[in-house]
Short mmCIF file of C-alpha atoms in Angstrom, two decimals:
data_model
loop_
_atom_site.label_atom_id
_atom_site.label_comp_id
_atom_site.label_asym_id
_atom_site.label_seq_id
_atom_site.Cartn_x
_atom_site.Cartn_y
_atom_site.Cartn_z
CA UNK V 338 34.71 52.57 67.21
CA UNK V 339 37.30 55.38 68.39
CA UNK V 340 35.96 58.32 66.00
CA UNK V 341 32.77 59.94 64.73
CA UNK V 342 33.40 62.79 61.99
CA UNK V 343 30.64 65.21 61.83
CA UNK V 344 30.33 67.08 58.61
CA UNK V 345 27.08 69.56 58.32
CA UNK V 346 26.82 70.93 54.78
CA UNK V 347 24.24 72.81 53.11
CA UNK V 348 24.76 73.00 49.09
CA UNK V 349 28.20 72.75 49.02
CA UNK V 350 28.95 69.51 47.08
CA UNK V 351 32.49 70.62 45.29
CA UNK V 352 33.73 71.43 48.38
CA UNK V 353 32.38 68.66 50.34
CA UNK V 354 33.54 65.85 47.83
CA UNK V 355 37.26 67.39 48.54
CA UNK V 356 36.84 67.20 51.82
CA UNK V 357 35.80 63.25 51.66
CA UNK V 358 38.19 62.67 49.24
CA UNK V 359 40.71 63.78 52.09
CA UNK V 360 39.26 60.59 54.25
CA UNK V 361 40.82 57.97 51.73
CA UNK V 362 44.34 59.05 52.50
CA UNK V 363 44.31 58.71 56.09
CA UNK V 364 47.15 56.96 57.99
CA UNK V 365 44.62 55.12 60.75
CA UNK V 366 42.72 51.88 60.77
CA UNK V 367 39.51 51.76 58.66
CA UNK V 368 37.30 50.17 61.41
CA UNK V 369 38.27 53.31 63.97
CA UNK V 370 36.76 55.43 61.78
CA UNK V 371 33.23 56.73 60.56
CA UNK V 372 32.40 60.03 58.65
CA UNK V 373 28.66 61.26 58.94
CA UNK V 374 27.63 64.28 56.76
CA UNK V 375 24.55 65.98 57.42
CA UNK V 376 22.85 68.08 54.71
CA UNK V 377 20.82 70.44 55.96
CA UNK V 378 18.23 70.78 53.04
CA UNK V 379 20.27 70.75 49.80
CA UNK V 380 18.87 71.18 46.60
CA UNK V 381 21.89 70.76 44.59
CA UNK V 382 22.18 67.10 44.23
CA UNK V 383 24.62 66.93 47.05
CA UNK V 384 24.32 62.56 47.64
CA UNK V 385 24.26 61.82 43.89
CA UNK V 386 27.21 63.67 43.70
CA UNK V 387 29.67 62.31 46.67
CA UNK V 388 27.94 58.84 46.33
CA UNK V 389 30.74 56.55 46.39
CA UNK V 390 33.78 58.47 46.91
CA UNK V 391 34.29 56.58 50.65
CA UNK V 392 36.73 53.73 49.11
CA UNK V 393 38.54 53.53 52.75
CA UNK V 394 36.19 54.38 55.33
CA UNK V 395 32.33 54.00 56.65
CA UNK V 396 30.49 57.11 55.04
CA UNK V 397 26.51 57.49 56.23
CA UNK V 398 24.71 60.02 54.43
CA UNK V 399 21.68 61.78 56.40
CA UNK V 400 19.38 64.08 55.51
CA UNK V 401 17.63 67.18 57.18
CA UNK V 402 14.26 68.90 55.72
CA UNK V 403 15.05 72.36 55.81
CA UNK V 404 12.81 74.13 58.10
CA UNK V 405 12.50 77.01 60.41
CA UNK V 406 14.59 75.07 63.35
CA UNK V 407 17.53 74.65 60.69
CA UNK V 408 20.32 75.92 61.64
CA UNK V 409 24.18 74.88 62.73
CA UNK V 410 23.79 73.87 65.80
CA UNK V 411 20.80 71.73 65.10
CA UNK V 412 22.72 69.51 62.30
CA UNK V 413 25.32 68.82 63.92
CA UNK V 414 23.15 67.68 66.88
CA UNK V 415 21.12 65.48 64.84
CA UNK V 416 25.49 64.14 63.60
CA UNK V 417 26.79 63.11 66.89
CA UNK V 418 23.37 61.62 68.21
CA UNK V 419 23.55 59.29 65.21
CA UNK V 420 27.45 58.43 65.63
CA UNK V 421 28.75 55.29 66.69
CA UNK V 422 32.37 56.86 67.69
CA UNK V 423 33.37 57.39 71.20
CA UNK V 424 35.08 60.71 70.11
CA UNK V 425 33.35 63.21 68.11
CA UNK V 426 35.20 65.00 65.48
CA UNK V 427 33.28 67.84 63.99
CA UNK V 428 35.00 69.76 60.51
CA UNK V 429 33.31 71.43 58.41
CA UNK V 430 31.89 71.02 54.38
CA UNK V 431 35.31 72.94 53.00
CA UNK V 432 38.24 71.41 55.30
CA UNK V 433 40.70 68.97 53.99
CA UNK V 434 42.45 67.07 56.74
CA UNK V 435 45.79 65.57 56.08
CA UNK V 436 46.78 62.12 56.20
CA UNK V 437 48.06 61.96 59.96
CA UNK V 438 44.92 63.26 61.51
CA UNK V 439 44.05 60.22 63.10
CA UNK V 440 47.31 59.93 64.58
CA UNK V 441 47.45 63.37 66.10
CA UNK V 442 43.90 62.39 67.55
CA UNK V 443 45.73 58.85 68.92
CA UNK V 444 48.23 61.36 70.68
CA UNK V 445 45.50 63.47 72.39
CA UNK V 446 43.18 60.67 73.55
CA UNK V 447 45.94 57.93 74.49
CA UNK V 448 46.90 60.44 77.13
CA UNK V 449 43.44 61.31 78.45
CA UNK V 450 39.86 61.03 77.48
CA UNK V 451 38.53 63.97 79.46
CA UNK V 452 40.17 66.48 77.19
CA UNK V 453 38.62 68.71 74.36
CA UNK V 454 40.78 69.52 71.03
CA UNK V 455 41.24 72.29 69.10
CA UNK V 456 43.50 72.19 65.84
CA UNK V 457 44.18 75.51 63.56
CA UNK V 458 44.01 75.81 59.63
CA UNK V 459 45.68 76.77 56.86
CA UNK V 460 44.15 79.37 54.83
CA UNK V 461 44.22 78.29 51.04
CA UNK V 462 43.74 81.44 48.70
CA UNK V 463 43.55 79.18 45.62
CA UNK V 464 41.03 76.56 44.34
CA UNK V 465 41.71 73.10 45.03
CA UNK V 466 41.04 70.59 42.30
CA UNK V 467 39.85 66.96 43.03
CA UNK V 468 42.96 65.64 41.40
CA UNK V 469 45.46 67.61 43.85
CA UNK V 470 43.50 65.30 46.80
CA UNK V 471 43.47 62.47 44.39
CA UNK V 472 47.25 62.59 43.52
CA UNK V 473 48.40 63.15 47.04
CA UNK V 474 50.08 66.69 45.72
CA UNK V 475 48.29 68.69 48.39
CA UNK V 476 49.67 67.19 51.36
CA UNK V 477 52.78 68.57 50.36
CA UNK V 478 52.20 71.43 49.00
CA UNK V 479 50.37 73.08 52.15
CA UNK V 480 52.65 73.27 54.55
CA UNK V 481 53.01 75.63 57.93
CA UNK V 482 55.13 78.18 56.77
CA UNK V 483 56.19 81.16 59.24
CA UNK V 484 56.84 83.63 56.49
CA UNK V 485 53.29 83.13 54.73
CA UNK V 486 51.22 84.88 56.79
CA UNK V 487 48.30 85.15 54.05
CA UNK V 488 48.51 81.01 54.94
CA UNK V 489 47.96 81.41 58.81
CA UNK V 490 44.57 81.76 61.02
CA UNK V 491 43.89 84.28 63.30
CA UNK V 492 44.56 81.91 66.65
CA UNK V 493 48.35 80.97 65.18
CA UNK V 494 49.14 84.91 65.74
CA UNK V 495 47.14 84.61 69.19
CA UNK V 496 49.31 81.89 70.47
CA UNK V 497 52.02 83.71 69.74
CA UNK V 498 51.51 86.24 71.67
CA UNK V 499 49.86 84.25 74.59
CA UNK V 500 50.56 80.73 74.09
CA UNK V 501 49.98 77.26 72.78
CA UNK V 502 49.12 76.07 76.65
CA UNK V 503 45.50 76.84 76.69
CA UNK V 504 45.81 77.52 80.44
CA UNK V 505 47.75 80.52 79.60
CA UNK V 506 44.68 82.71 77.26
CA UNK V 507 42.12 84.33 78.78
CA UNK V 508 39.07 82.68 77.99
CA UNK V 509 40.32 79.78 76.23
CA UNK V 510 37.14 78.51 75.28
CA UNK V 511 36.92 81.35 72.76
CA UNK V 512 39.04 79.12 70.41
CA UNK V 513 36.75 76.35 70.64
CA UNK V 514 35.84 76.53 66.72
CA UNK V 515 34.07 73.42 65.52
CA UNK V 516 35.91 73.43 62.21
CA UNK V 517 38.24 71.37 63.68
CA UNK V 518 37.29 69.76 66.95
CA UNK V 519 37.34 66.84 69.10
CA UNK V 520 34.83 66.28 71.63
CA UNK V 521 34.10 62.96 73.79
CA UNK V 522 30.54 61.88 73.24
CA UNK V 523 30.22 61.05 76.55
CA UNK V 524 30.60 64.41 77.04
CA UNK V 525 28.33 66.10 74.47
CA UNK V 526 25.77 63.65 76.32
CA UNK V 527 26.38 65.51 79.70
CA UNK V 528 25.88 68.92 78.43
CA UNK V 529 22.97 68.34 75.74
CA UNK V 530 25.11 69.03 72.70
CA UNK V 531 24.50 72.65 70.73
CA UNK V 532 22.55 74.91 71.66
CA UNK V 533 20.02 75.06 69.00
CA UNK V 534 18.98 78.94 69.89
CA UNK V 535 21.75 79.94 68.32
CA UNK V 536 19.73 80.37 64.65
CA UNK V 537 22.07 82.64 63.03
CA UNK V 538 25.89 82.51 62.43
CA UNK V 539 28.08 82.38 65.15
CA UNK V 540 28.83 81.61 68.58
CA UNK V 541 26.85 78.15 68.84
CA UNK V 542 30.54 76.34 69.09
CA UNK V 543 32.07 78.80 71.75
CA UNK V 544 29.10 78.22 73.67
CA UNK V 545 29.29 74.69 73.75
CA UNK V 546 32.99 75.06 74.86
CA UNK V 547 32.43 77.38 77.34
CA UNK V 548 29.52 74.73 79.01
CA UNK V 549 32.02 72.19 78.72
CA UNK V 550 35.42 74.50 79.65
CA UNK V 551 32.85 75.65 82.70
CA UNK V 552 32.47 71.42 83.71
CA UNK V 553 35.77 71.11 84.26
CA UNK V 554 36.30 69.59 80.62
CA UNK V 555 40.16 69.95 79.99
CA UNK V 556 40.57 71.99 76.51
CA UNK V 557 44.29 71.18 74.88
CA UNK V 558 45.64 72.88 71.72
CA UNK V 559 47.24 70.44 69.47
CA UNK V 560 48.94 72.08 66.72
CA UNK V 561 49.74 69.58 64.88
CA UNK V 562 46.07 69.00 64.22
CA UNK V 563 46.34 71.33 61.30
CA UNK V 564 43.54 71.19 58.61
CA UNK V 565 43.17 73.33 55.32
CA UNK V 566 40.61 75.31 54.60
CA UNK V 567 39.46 75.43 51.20
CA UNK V 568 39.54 78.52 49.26
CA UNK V 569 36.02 79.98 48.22
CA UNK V 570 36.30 83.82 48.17
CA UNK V 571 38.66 85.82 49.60
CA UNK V 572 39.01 85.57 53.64
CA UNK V 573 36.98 87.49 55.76
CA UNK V 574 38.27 86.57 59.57
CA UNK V 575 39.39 89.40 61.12
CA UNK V 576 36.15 91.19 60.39
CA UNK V 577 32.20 90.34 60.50
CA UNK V 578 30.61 90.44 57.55
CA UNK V 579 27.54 93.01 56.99
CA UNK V 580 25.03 90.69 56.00
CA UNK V 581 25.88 88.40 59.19
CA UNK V 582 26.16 91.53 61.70
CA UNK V 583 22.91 91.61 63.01
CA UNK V 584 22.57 87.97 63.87
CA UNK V 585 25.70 87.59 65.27
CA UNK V 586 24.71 90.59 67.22
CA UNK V 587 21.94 88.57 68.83
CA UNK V 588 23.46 85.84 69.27
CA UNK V 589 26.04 87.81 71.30
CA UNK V 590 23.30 89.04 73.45
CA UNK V 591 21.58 85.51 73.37
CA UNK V 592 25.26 84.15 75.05
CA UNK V 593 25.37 86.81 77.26
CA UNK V 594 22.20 86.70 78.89
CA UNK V 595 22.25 82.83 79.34
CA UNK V 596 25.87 83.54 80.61
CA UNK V 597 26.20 86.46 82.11
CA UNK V 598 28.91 85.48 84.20
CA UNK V 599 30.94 84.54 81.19
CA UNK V 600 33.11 87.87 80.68
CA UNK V 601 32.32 89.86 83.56
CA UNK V 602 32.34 93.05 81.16
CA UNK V 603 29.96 95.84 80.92
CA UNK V 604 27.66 94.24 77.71
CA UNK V 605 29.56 97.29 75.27
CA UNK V 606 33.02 95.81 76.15
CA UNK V 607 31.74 92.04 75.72
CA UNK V 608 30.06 92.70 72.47
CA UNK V 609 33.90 94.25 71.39
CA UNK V 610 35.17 91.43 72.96
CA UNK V 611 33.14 88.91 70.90
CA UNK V 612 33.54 90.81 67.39
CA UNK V 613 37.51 90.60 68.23
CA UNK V 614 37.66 94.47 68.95
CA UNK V 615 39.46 93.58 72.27
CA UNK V 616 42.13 91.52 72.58
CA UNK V 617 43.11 88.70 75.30
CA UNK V 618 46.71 88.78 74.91
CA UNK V 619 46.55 92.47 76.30
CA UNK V 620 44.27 91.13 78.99
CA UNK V 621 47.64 88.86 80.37
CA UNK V 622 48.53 89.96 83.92
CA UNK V 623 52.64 89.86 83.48
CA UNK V 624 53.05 93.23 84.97
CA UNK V 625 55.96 92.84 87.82
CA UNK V 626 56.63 88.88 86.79
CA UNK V 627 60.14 87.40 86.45
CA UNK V 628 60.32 85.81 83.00
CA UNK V 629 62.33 82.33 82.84
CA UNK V 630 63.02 80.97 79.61
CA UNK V 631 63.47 76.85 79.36
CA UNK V 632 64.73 75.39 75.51
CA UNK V 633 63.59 71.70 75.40
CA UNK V 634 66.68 70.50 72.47
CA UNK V 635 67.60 66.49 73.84
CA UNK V 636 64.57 64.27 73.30
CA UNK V 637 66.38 61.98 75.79
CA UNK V 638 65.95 64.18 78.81
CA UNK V 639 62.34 64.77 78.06
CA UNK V 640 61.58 63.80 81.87
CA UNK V 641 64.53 65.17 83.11
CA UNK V 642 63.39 68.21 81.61
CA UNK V 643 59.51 67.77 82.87
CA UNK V 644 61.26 67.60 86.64
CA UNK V 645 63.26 70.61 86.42
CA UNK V 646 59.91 72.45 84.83
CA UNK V 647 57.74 71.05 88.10
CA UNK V 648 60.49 72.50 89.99
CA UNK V 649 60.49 75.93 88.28
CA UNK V 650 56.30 75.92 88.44
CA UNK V 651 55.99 75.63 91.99
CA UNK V 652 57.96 79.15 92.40
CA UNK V 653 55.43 82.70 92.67
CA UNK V 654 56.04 85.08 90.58
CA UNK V 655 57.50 84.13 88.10
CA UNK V 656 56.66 83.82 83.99
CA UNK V 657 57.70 80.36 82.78
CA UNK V 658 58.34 80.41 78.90
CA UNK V 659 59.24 76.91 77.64
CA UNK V 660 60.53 76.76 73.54
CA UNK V 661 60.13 73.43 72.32
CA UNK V 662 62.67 72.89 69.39
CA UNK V 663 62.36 68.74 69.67
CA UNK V 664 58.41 68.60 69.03
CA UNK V 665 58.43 65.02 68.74
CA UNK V 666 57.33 64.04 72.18
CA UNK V 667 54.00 64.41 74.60
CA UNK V 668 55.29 67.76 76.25
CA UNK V 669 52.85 70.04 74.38
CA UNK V 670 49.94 67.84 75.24
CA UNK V 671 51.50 67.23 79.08
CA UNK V 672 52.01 70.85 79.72
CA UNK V 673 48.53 71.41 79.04
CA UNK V 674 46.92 68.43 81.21
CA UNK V 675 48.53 70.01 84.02
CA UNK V 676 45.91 72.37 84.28
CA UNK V 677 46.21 75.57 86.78
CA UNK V 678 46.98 73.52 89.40
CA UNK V 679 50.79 75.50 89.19
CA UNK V 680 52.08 78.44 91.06
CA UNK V 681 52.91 79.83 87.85
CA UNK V 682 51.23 78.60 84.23
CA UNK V 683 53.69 77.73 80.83
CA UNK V 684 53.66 79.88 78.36
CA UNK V 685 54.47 76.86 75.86
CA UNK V 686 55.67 77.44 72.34
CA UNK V 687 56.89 75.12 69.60
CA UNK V 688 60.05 76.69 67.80
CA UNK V 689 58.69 75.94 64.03
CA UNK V 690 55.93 77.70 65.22
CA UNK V 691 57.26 81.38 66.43
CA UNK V 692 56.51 84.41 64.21
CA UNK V 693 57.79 88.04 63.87
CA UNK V 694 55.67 89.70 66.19
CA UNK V 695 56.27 92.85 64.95
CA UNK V 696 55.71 91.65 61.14
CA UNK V 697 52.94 89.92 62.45
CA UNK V 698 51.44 92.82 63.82
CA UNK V 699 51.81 94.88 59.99
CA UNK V 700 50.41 92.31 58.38
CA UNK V 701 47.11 91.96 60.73
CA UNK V 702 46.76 95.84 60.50
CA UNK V 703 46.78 95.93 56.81
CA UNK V 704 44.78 92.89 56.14
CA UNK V 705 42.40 93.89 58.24
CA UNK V 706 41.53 97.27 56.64
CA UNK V 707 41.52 95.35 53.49
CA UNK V 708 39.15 93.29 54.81
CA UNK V 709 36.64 95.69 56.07
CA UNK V 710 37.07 97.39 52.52
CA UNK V 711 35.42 94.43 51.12
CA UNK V 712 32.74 94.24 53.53
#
């Protein structure tokens, strides 16, 4: 079996029903696939009420005594040691994946299995019904949309401003978000999984990708691997709420002091770091660089093109920007696999992808103080 989904939930079961719904719609074989939720103590009739809806893929069902160990890490732990797959996909309880999800994962793992991937998601800031899964209406009515920035994630207006070649952030790993990730088991084996110290919200996922990012485990953005995240309250990203401060707090110092060589920042700066009070684009050492802009427009001279890039990479300082404006080919995953074994790294950017900086910048401002007015 190619895939293992991992879905923890914890009394959640509109949500979660939507989200396996999403399963039934799904472009890929039925025998590739498995989907595993783990309930982590619900008391809301959470299996009487999904029971059944898996009409076109394996569903297993396991359950988790809530206890004093309970936590995120632990459940999904207890997911991927039970999976069959030889990829494990974690989502979470309120994601909706869309119907070519399997194929981006093809696209990843057809080109290497030591990689790690990270997809983004689309913010939803209305209810979803079961009959907008059911009917098919929601897979196109959600699309990427540049101008809708209420729609985007935080990471789509860091790549901007970085990149979507991972090799090009500073501390990629930081996007390692297991809403929507892909992980070989093999690999999870290595590394022991979660760590299950992690009790309160946050961090337990980054951590893992740093162990991993830290083994030499290639981590690849594919953005195409777009999910949407169902709405349940107004969004509350760009800030940490109260009630989760102190935890997340801890766990900050918790990563910090198992990884101390992680940042290399005096622990004030890390914890601002962590609670996104500093930000890795401004981090970017293109002071004095040459930039070099490449448009990628024939899909016929996609090698062509990859030569001429190789050629341009092995040159010092110099910033190579590529714009992508076929994005129908491997050259967003192939940048990426390249590593930093270049003179110089892409800065890689699909063209349906680029935003307003500037607007983008507004918008974060103001949503943020919005945000911490809610708090």
């Amino acid at each position: 079996m190619k895939y293992s989904f991992i879905i923890p939930t914890y009394n959640n079961k509109v949500l979660l029903k939507n989200t396996l719904e999403s399963f039934n719609y799904q472009n890929g074989k039925r025998q590739d696939y498995q989907v595993i939720v783990v309930d982590d103590g619900s008391s809301d009739g959470t299996y009487e009420y999904i029971k059944g809806i898996n009409r076109e893929y394996d569903l297993k069902y396991l359950f988790l005594e809530r206890c004093a160990d309970s936590c995120r890490a632990r459940t999904r732990n207890y997911g991927w040691r039970n999976a069959q797959g030889e990829i494990i996909v974690f989502i979470d309880s309120d994601i909706i994946i869309n119907r070519d999800y399997l194929t981006e994962l093809d696209r990843c793992f057809s080109l290497s299995r030591d990689i790690m991937v990270i997809g983004n998601r689309l913010m939803l800031n209305e209810e979803v019904s079961f009959f907008d899964i059911s009917s098919g209406e929601i897979f196109n009515k959600y699309r990427f949309d540049r101008s809708n920035y209420d729609l985007l994630e935080f990471r789509h207006f860091l790549y901007e401003t970085t990149s979507y070649n991972s090799n090009a952030i500073i501390c990629p790993w930081m996007q390692v978000y297991s809403c929507n990730l892909a992980i070989p088991k093999q690999w999870l084996e290595m590394v022991g999984g979660f760590d299950e110290n992690f009790k309160f919200w946050g961090l337990e996922d980054l951590e893992l990708g740093y162990r991993l990012y830290e083994r030499k485990l290639q981590l690849v953005i594919n953005y195409q691997l777009e999910v949407l995240h169902q709405y349940h309250g107004p969004r509350m990203d760009l800030v940490i709420q109260p009630d989760k401060v102190a935890g997340y707090e801890f766990n900050i110092d918790y990563f910090l002091n198992k990884h101390p060589e992680a940042l290399r920042l005096p622990r004030k700066y890390a914890h601002k770091f962590f609670k996104g009070e500093m930000s890795s684009d401004k981090m970017l050492m293109d002071i004095g660089l040459e930039k070099k802009l490449l448009e990628f427009r024939e899909k016929s001279d996609l090698q062509g093109f990859k030569e001429r890039l190789m050629d341009q990479l092995s040159q010092d300082k110099i910033r190579t920007i590529v714009v992508d404006y076929v994005e129908d080919t491997d050259l967003d995953l192939w940048v990426q696999l390249l590593g930093v074994t270049t003179m110089n790294i892409v800065r890689y950017h699909p063209a349906s992808r680029r935003i307003d900086v500037k607007r983008m910048m507004k918008y974060l401002k103001v949503e943020k103080e919005r945000q911490i007015k809610l708090a």
